[in-house]
Each structure stands twice: as structure tokens, then as C-alpha cells.
Amino acid sequence: MSLLELVSVSQSYGDKKIIDQMSFALEAGEIGCLLGSSGCGKTTVLRCIAGFENLLDGEIRLAGRGIASAAANVPAHQREIGMVFQDYALFPHLSVAENIGFGLGSLPRRARAQRVDAMLEVVGLAAYGKAYPHELSGGQQQRVALARALAPQPRLLLLDEPFSNLDVDLRERLSREVRDILKSQGTTAILVTHDQHEAFAMADKVGVMSQGRLLQWAAPYELYHEPQSRYVADFIGQGAFVPGTVTGPRCVTLELGEYCSAVPRQFVIGDAVDVLLRPDDVVHDDASEVKALVLGKVFRGSEFLYTLQLASGRSVLAQVPSHHNHAIGEAIGIRLELDHLIAFRQA
């Protein structure tokens, strides 16, 4: 049985539908993520799960128990759900230990102190129990907020854009640390973010949202290599669409040449398709007869990300080892090395 289930959930503000018939499930111990651009409705989904918003339609179940529907709602404080807010929401007048223990008022004093000490150890802040939030870095404050949410041992933890206030390097490191902490505790969690790197670093399952609808719910690898719609293919990762024609049961011909592998069954010979080329699909090869013009490049240390212009004038991206340092305007040889064909029928 799934720990969290959303079944045809809809929600609206006045006449504007914010969530439209959303369904997905999360297993116990899994970390899920709702990913999408600002205004797509992902935070509203989190608020509905938490009990801060009422449903227009559908049902939310936690461990098989209905906690929200259009007809009835379990109050937020009775749902056994913890939440980490975007701004951490720490109490400035309370110490770190007092912040973590804030939701443990029903425990005897000794048990409460033991739980606080245990959580300080889990998040790597055992030496900071007597400190106050303003004395901590942003990453440390985030870990305090996580410890406070985990202390009551909720069935489900919700994280609302948890790393958006941090710089890029800290955000990437902390997202991995938080995943490790959640996994070590066996905590089921769902976060919302607009950052796909964050989503892929943390989540076992990712749902791509657009205009209130869930377009695909899958493992990160599947989202990247097997997107179910052109929107998801374009939204996830980097790449460019190049037109082609299905020329055989297993072959597609592009201006870069013929590619033969597993062509999706919905296509037949002669179909006009758009093929998504990722940067790692376009390989720099001096021996290749196919040439492309370097329009731009971004140095990334171990590699360059080249923007290349094909003979047709279309552009593609190529991920090239950094010892291949070519000048803007230079023509270089390229070839395709596609392990996964991502193609959609031309409109």
C-alpha cells in the first residue's frame, strides 16, 4: 500500500483552477518531488496535503486513511505531517534545542531532551544546541528546521522550496545531505522546487507540473530518457529538437546522418518527426565528415558546452572534454551517439 495517494485532486481559487485532476502515489520511505516553473500549482499541492487548503474535488489518503476530500478534512494538526518552510520559520527567541523540541510538548521532559539530542546528532549540530538561529549560517538554520520537523516522527514530511534561500554550491551540497538524513531515518517526504538539479539530487520520484496538471510522475532517469510529452522532454535537461524522417523499422535519418536503434512503435516509415538531441548525444569527432560551426561555448572545468550551428542553420548543444578548446567561428567535426531516441511526431 502506498503511504501517500492523491486521487483526481482538484483545487481552485475562485474561478481559477490551480490543480486539475492530479493523481500520484508515494511509497513508504520514498522521496518525491513536484517540479515546475513558478505558478504551476506545486506549492498549492503541498498546502492541500498539509491541510492548509481545501479540495474542490478528489481525495488525499495517508497510510490508507482519507485525510482530505471535498466533503471532509482531517485538521492539519491531526494529520501526522511535518513541514519545512521556505524561510525555515525558526523562533528567534528560542535556542536551537528549544526550536527542535517545540513540537514535543506532549513528551515527558527527559524523553523530550533525549529526542532533541538525538536529532541534533542526526543533523550534525550536536555542538549548537544552546546557540540561537541568528548565530547560525543559512545551511545550519536549514538543518535546524529539518530536525524540528523530524523530531515528532511524522508519517510524512513536506519541504517547500527548502533550499531557495541558499547559494548554488551550498544548495547542491545540502540537498544531498538532506536526502542522506531522510533516508537514514526512513522518512517519507515530498518537496516542491523549480530547480531540476535539486529534484534529481534528492528525489526517487519526480512529477513535472504545468498549469496545474501533472504531466509525468517517474524516476529521474526515466523522466530524462523517456519523457512522455514534448513539454517534459523540453523542460528536463538541455537539448534541441532536430527534424528527421523515419526511414526504417529501427532507423531515423537526420541531417547529421542516419541513426538506427529502437524507434518507438507509434511511428511508421515515412513519418516526419522531431528528435531531441541532448548535449551528450552530439560527439566531437575530428574524423567526421559532418561539420558544425562553433557559435558559443561555456567552460565548465572538465568540459565545454558548445553551441553549434548545423549546415541547415539549426543549433544543437555538444558536451566536449575541455582539452578540445575550439574558437568561436571554427568548424568542427561531429557525429551522433544516441543511446536513447526521444522523438515526437511533427505537428
CSV table of C-alpha atoms in Angstrom, one decimal, residues 48-334:
chain,number,residue,atom,x,y,z
A,48,CYS,CA,-3.5,20.7,0.3
A,49,ILE,CA,-1.6,17.7,1.6
A,50,ALA,CA,-0.7,19.6,4.8
A,51,GLY,CA,-4.3,20.6,5.4
A,52,PHE,CA,-3.9,24.4,4.7
A,53,GLU,CA,-6.2,24.3,1.7
A,54,ASN,CA,-9.5,22.6,1.0
A,55,LEU,CA,-10.1,20.4,-2.1
A,56,LEU,CA,-12.5,21.2,-4.8
A,57,ASP,CA,-12.6,17.5,-5.9
A,58,GLY,CA,-10.8,14.2,-5.4
A,59,GLU,CA,-9.2,12.7,-2.3
A,60,ILE,CA,-5.9,12.6,-0.4
A,61,ARG,CA,-5.0,9.4,1.6
A,62,LEU,CA,-2.2,8.9,4.1
A,63,ALA,CA,-1.4,5.3,5.0
A,64,GLY,CA,-4.8,4.3,3.6
A,65,ARG,CA,-6.7,6.8,5.7
A,66,GLY,CA,-8.6,9.6,3.9
A,67,ILE,CA,-7.3,12.9,5.2
A,68,ALA,CA,-8.9,15.3,2.7
A,69,SER,CA,-11.8,15.4,0.2
A,70,ALA,CA,-14.3,17.9,-1.0
A,71,ALA,CA,-16.7,16.6,1.7
A,72,ALA,CA,-14.4,16.3,4.8
A,73,ASN,CA,-11.0,17.3,6.1
A,74,VAL,CA,-8.8,16.0,8.9
A,75,PRO,CA,-7.4,19.1,10.7
A,76,ALA,CA,-3.8,19.9,9.8
A,77,HIS,CA,-2.5,19.2,13.4
A,78,GLN,CA,-4.1,15.7,13.3
A,79,ARG,CA,-2.5,14.5,10.0
A,80,GLU,CA,0.9,13.4,11.4
A,81,ILE,CA,2.6,15.5,8.7
A,82,GLY,CA,5.7,17.6,9.3
A,83,MET,CA,6.7,20.6,7.2
A,84,VAL,CA,9.9,22.6,6.4
A,85,PHE,CA,9.1,26.0,5.2
A,86,GLN,CA,11.0,28.1,2.6
A,87,ASP,CA,12.0,30.7,5.2
A,88,TYR,CA,12.7,28.0,7.9
A,89,ALA,CA,10.3,29.7,10.3
A,90,LEU,CA,12.6,29.3,13.3
A,91,PHE,CA,11.7,31.1,16.5
A,92,PRO,CA,14.5,33.8,17.0
A,93,HIS,CA,14.0,34.0,20.8
A,94,LEU,CA,14.4,30.2,21.3
A,95,SER,CA,17.7,28.3,21.2
A,96,VAL,CA,18.4,25.6,18.6
A,97,ALA,CA,17.5,22.9,21.1
A,98,GLU,CA,14.3,24.7,22.1
A,99,ASN,CA,13.3,25.1,18.4
A,100,ILE,CA,13.8,21.4,17.8
A,101,GLY,CA,11.8,20.5,20.9
A,102,PHE,CA,9.0,22.9,20.2
A,103,GLY,CA,6.6,20.2,18.9
A,104,LEU,CA,7.4,17.7,21.6
A,105,GLY,CA,5.4,19.2,24.4
A,106,SER,CA,3.4,16.0,25.0
A,107,LEU,CA,6.6,14.1,25.9
A,108,PRO,CA,8.0,13.9,29.4
A,109,ARG,CA,10.9,16.3,29.9
A,110,ARG,CA,13.6,13.6,29.9
A,111,ALA,CA,12.2,11.9,26.8
A,112,ARG,CA,11.9,15.3,25.1
A,113,ALA,CA,15.6,16.2,25.9
A,114,GLN,CA,16.7,12.8,24.6
A,115,ARG,CA,14.8,13.2,21.3
A,116,VAL,CA,16.3,16.7,20.9
A,117,ASP,CA,19.8,15.4,21.5
A,118,ALA,CA,19.2,12.6,19.0
A,119,MET,CA,18.0,15.0,16.3
A,120,LEU,CA,20.9,17.4,16.9
A,121,GLU,CA,23.2,14.4,16.3
A,122,VAL,CA,21.4,13.3,13.2
A,123,VAL,CA,21.7,16.8,11.5
A,124,GLY,CA,25.3,17.3,12.6
A,125,LEU,CA,24.6,20.1,15.1
A,126,ALA,CA,25.3,18.4,18.4
A,127,ALA,CA,27.6,21.3,19.5
A,128,TYR,CA,25.0,24.0,18.7
A,129,GLY,CA,22.1,23.2,21.0
A,130,LYS,CA,22.5,26.4,23.1
A,131,ALA,CA,23.1,28.7,20.1
A,132,TYR,CA,20.3,30.9,18.6
A,133,PRO,CA,19.2,31.0,15.0
A,134,HIS,CA,20.9,34.3,14.2
A,135,GLU,CA,24.2,32.8,15.2
A,136,LEU,CA,24.0,30.1,12.5
A,137,SER,CA,24.7,30.0,8.8
A,138,GLY,CA,21.9,29.5,6.3
A,139,GLY,CA,22.7,25.9,5.9
A,140,GLN,CA,22.8,25.3,9.7
A,141,GLN,CA,19.4,27.0,10.0
A,142,GLN,CA,18.0,24.7,7.3
A,143,ARG,CA,19.2,21.7,9.3
A,144,VAL,CA,17.6,23.0,12.5
A,145,ALA,CA,14.3,23.4,10.6
A,146,LEU,CA,14.7,19.8,9.3
A,147,ALA,CA,15.4,18.5,12.8
A,148,ARG,CA,12.4,20.3,14.2
A,149,ALA,CA,10.1,18.8,11.5
A,150,LEU,CA,11.5,15.3,12.1
A,151,ALA,CA,11.5,15.4,15.9
A,152,PRO,CA,7.8,14.4,16.3
A,153,GLN,CA,8.4,11.4,13.9
A,154,PRO,CA,5.8,12.4,11.3
A,155,ARG,CA,4.4,9.9,8.8
A,156,LEU,CA,5.2,12.3,6.0
A,157,LEU,CA,7.5,15.3,5.7
A,158,LEU,CA,6.8,18.2,3.3
A,159,LEU,CA,9.5,20.6,2.1
A,160,ASP,CA,8.5,23.8,0.4
A,161,GLU,CA,11.4,25.1,-1.8
A,162,PRO,CA,13.7,24.2,1.1
A,163,PHE,CA,17.0,25.5,-0.5
A,164,SER,CA,15.9,28.5,-2.4
A,165,ASN,CA,17.5,31.0,0.0
A,166,LEU,CA,20.9,29.4,-0.2
A,167,ASP,CA,23.7,29.9,-2.8
A,168,VAL,CA,24.2,27.4,-5.5
A,169,ASP,CA,27.1,25.5,-4.1
A,170,LEU,CA,25.5,25.2,-0.6
A,171,ARG,CA,22.2,24.3,-2.2
A,172,GLU,CA,23.7,21.3,-4.1
A,173,ARG,CA,25.6,20.1,-1.1
A,174,LEU,CA,22.8,20.5,1.4
A,175,SER,CA,20.3,18.7,-0.9
A,176,ARG,CA,22.5,15.6,-0.9
A,177,GLU,CA,22.9,15.9,2.9
A,178,VAL,CA,19.2,16.2,3.5
A,179,ARG,CA,18.5,13.2,1.3
A,180,ASP,CA,21.0,11.1,3.3
A,181,ILE,CA,19.3,12.3,6.6
A,182,LEU,CA,15.8,11.4,5.3
A,183,LYS,CA,17.0,8.0,4.1
A,184,SER,CA,18.8,7.2,7.3
A,185,GLN,CA,15.6,8.0,9.2
A,186,GLY,CA,13.4,6.1,6.8
A,187,THR,CA,11.3,9.2,6.3
A,188,THR,CA,8.8,9.5,3.5
A,189,ALA,CA,9.0,13.0,2.1
A,190,ILE,CA,7.8,15.2,-0.7
A,191,LEU,CA,9.3,18.5,-1.8
A,192,VAL,CA,8.5,21.2,-4.3
A,193,THR,CA,11.1,23.1,-6.4
A,194,HIS,CA,11.6,24.8,-9.7
A,195,ASP,CA,15.3,23.5,-9.8
A,196,GLN,CA,15.6,20.2,-11.6
A,197,HIS,CA,19.2,19.6,-10.3
A,198,GLU,CA,17.8,19.8,-6.8
A,199,ALA,CA,14.9,17.5,-7.8
A,200,PHE,CA,17.2,14.9,-9.3
A,201,ALA,CA,19.7,15.1,-6.4
A,202,MET,CA,17.0,14.4,-3.8
A,203,ALA,CA,14.1,12.5,-5.2
A,204,ASP,CA,13.3,8.9,-6.0
A,205,LYS,CA,10.2,10.1,-8.0
A,206,VAL,CA,9.7,13.4,-9.7
A,207,GLY,CA,6.5,14.9,-11.1
A,208,VAL,CA,6.6,17.5,-13.8
A,209,MET,CA,3.8,20.0,-13.5
A,210,SER,CA,2.4,22.6,-15.9
A,211,GLN,CA,-0.7,24.8,-15.4
A,212,GLY,CA,-2.0,22.7,-12.5
A,213,ARG,CA,-1.6,19.4,-14.3
A,214,LEU,CA,0.8,16.6,-13.5
A,215,LEU,CA,2.3,15.6,-16.9
A,216,GLN,CA,4.6,12.8,-15.8
A,217,TRP,CA,5.4,11.1,-12.5
A,218,ALA,CA,8.5,8.9,-12.7
A,219,ALA,CA,12.1,8.2,-11.6
A,220,PRO,CA,14.5,11.0,-12.6
A,221,TYR,CA,16.3,8.6,-15.1
A,222,GLU,CA,13.0,7.8,-16.8
A,223,LEU,CA,12.0,11.5,-17.0
A,224,TYR,CA,15.3,12.4,-18.7
A,225,HIS,CA,15.5,9.4,-21.1
A,226,GLU,CA,11.8,8.5,-21.6
A,227,PRO,CA,9.7,11.7,-21.4
A,228,GLN,CA,6.1,11.1,-22.3
A,229,SER,CA,5.4,14.5,-23.8
A,230,ARG,CA,7.3,17.2,-25.8
A,231,TYR,CA,6.8,19.6,-22.9
A,232,VAL,CA,8.6,17.2,-20.4
A,233,ALA,CA,11.3,16.5,-22.9
A,234,ASP,CA,11.9,20.2,-23.4
A,235,PHE,CA,11.6,21.1,-19.7
A,236,ILE,CA,14.0,18.4,-18.4
A,237,GLY,CA,17.7,18.9,-19.1
A,238,GLN,CA,19.1,20.7,-22.1
A,239,GLY,CA,18.8,20.0,-25.8
A,240,ALA,CA,17.5,21.0,-29.1
A,241,PHE,CA,14.9,19.4,-31.5
A,242,VAL,CA,16.1,18.5,-35.0
A,243,PRO,CA,13.7,17.3,-37.7
A,244,GLY,CA,14.0,13.9,-39.1
A,245,THR,CA,12.3,11.1,-41.1
A,246,VAL,CA,11.6,7.5,-40.1
A,247,THR,CA,13.4,5.5,-42.8
A,248,GLY,CA,13.2,2.0,-41.4
A,249,PRO,CA,11.7,-0.2,-38.7
A,250,ARG,CA,14.7,0.9,-36.5
A,251,CYS,CA,16.0,4.0,-38.2
A,252,VAL,CA,15.6,7.7,-38.3
A,253,THR,CA,17.5,10.0,-40.7
A,254,LEU,CA,18.6,13.4,-39.6
A,255,GLU,CA,20.8,16.0,-41.3
A,256,LEU,CA,23.6,14.6,-39.1
A,257,GLY,CA,23.1,11.2,-40.6
A,258,GLU,CA,21.1,8.0,-40.1
A,259,TYR,CA,20.6,6.7,-36.6
A,260,CYS,CA,19.4,3.1,-36.2
A,261,SER,CA,18.2,1.7,-32.9
A,262,ALA,CA,14.8,1.2,-31.3
A,263,VAL,CA,12.4,3.6,-32.9
A,264,PRO,CA,9.1,4.0,-30.9
A,265,ARG,CA,6.4,1.7,-32.1
A,266,GLN,CA,3.9,4.6,-32.8
A,267,PHE,CA,6.0,5.6,-35.8
A,268,VAL,CA,6.0,4.1,-39.3
A,269,ILE,CA,8.3,4.5,-42.2
A,270,GLY,CA,7.9,7.9,-43.7
A,271,ASP,CA,6.7,9.7,-40.6
A,272,ALA,CA,8.2,13.2,-40.1
A,273,VAL,CA,9.5,13.5,-36.5
A,274,ASP,CA,11.4,15.9,-34.3
A,275,VAL,CA,14.3,14.3,-32.4
A,276,LEU,CA,15.6,15.7,-29.2
A,277,LEU,CA,19.4,15.8,-29.1
A,278,ARG,CA,21.0,16.2,-25.7
A,279,PRO,CA,24.5,17.7,-25.3
A,280,ASP,CA,25.9,14.2,-24.6
A,281,ASP,CA,24.3,12.9,-27.8
A,282,VAL,CA,26.5,15.1,-30.1
A,283,VAL,CA,30.1,13.9,-30.0
A,284,HIS,CA,33.1,15.9,-31.2
A,285,ASP,CA,34.9,13.8,-33.8
A,286,ASP,CA,37.7,15.3,-36.0
A,287,ALA,CA,37.4,12.4,-38.4
A,288,SER,CA,33.7,13.0,-39.1
A,289,GLU,CA,32.6,14.4,-42.5
A,290,VAL,CA,29.7,16.2,-40.8
A,291,LYS,CA,30.8,19.7,-39.7
A,292,ALA,CA,29.3,22.3,-37.4
A,293,LEU,CA,30.2,25.9,-36.7
A,294,VAL,CA,31.0,26.9,-33.1
A,295,LEU,CA,28.6,29.7,-32.2
A,296,GLY,CA,29.3,29.8,-28.5
A,297,LYS,CA,31.0,27.9,-25.6
A,298,VAL,CA,30.8,27.7,-21.8
A,299,PHE,CA,33.8,26.5,-19.9
A,300,ARG,CA,32.8,24.1,-17.1
A,301,GLY,CA,36.2,22.9,-15.9
A,302,SER,CA,36.4,19.3,-17.2
A,303,GLU,CA,34.3,20.1,-20.3
A,304,PHE,CA,33.0,22.8,-22.6
A,305,LEU,CA,29.3,23.2,-23.5
A,306,TYR,CA,29.4,24.2,-27.2
A,307,THR,CA,26.5,25.7,-29.1
A,308,LEU,CA,27.0,24.5,-32.7
A,309,GLN,CA,25.3,25.6,-35.9
A,310,LEU,CA,24.5,22.8,-38.4
A,311,ALA,CA,24.5,23.2,-42.2
A,312,SER,CA,20.8,23.9,-42.1
A,313,GLY,CA,21.3,26.8,-39.7
A,314,ARG,CA,19.8,24.9,-36.8
A,315,SER,CA,21.6,24.9,-33.5
A,316,VAL,CA,22.5,21.9,-31.2
A,317,LEU,CA,24.5,21.6,-28.0
A,318,ALA,CA,27.5,19.4,-27.5
A,319,GLN,CA,29.3,18.4,-24.3
A,320,VAL,CA,33.0,18.2,-25.2
A,321,PRO,CA,36.1,17.5,-23.0
A,322,SER,CA,37.9,20.7,-22.1
A,323,HIS,CA,41.1,19.8,-23.9
A,324,HIS,CA,39.2,20.4,-27.1
A,325,ASN,CA,39.3,24.2,-27.0
A,326,HIS,CA,37.9,25.5,-30.3
A,327,ALA,CA,37.4,29.1,-31.2
A,328,ILE,CA,34.1,30.8,-31.9
A,329,GLY,CA,33.6,30.6,-35.7
A,330,GLU,CA,35.6,27.4,-36.1
A,331,ALA,CA,34.1,24.4,-37.9
A,332,ILE,CA,34.5,21.1,-36.1
A,333,GLY,CA,33.5,17.5,-36.9
A,334,ILE,CA,30.6,15.9,-35.0
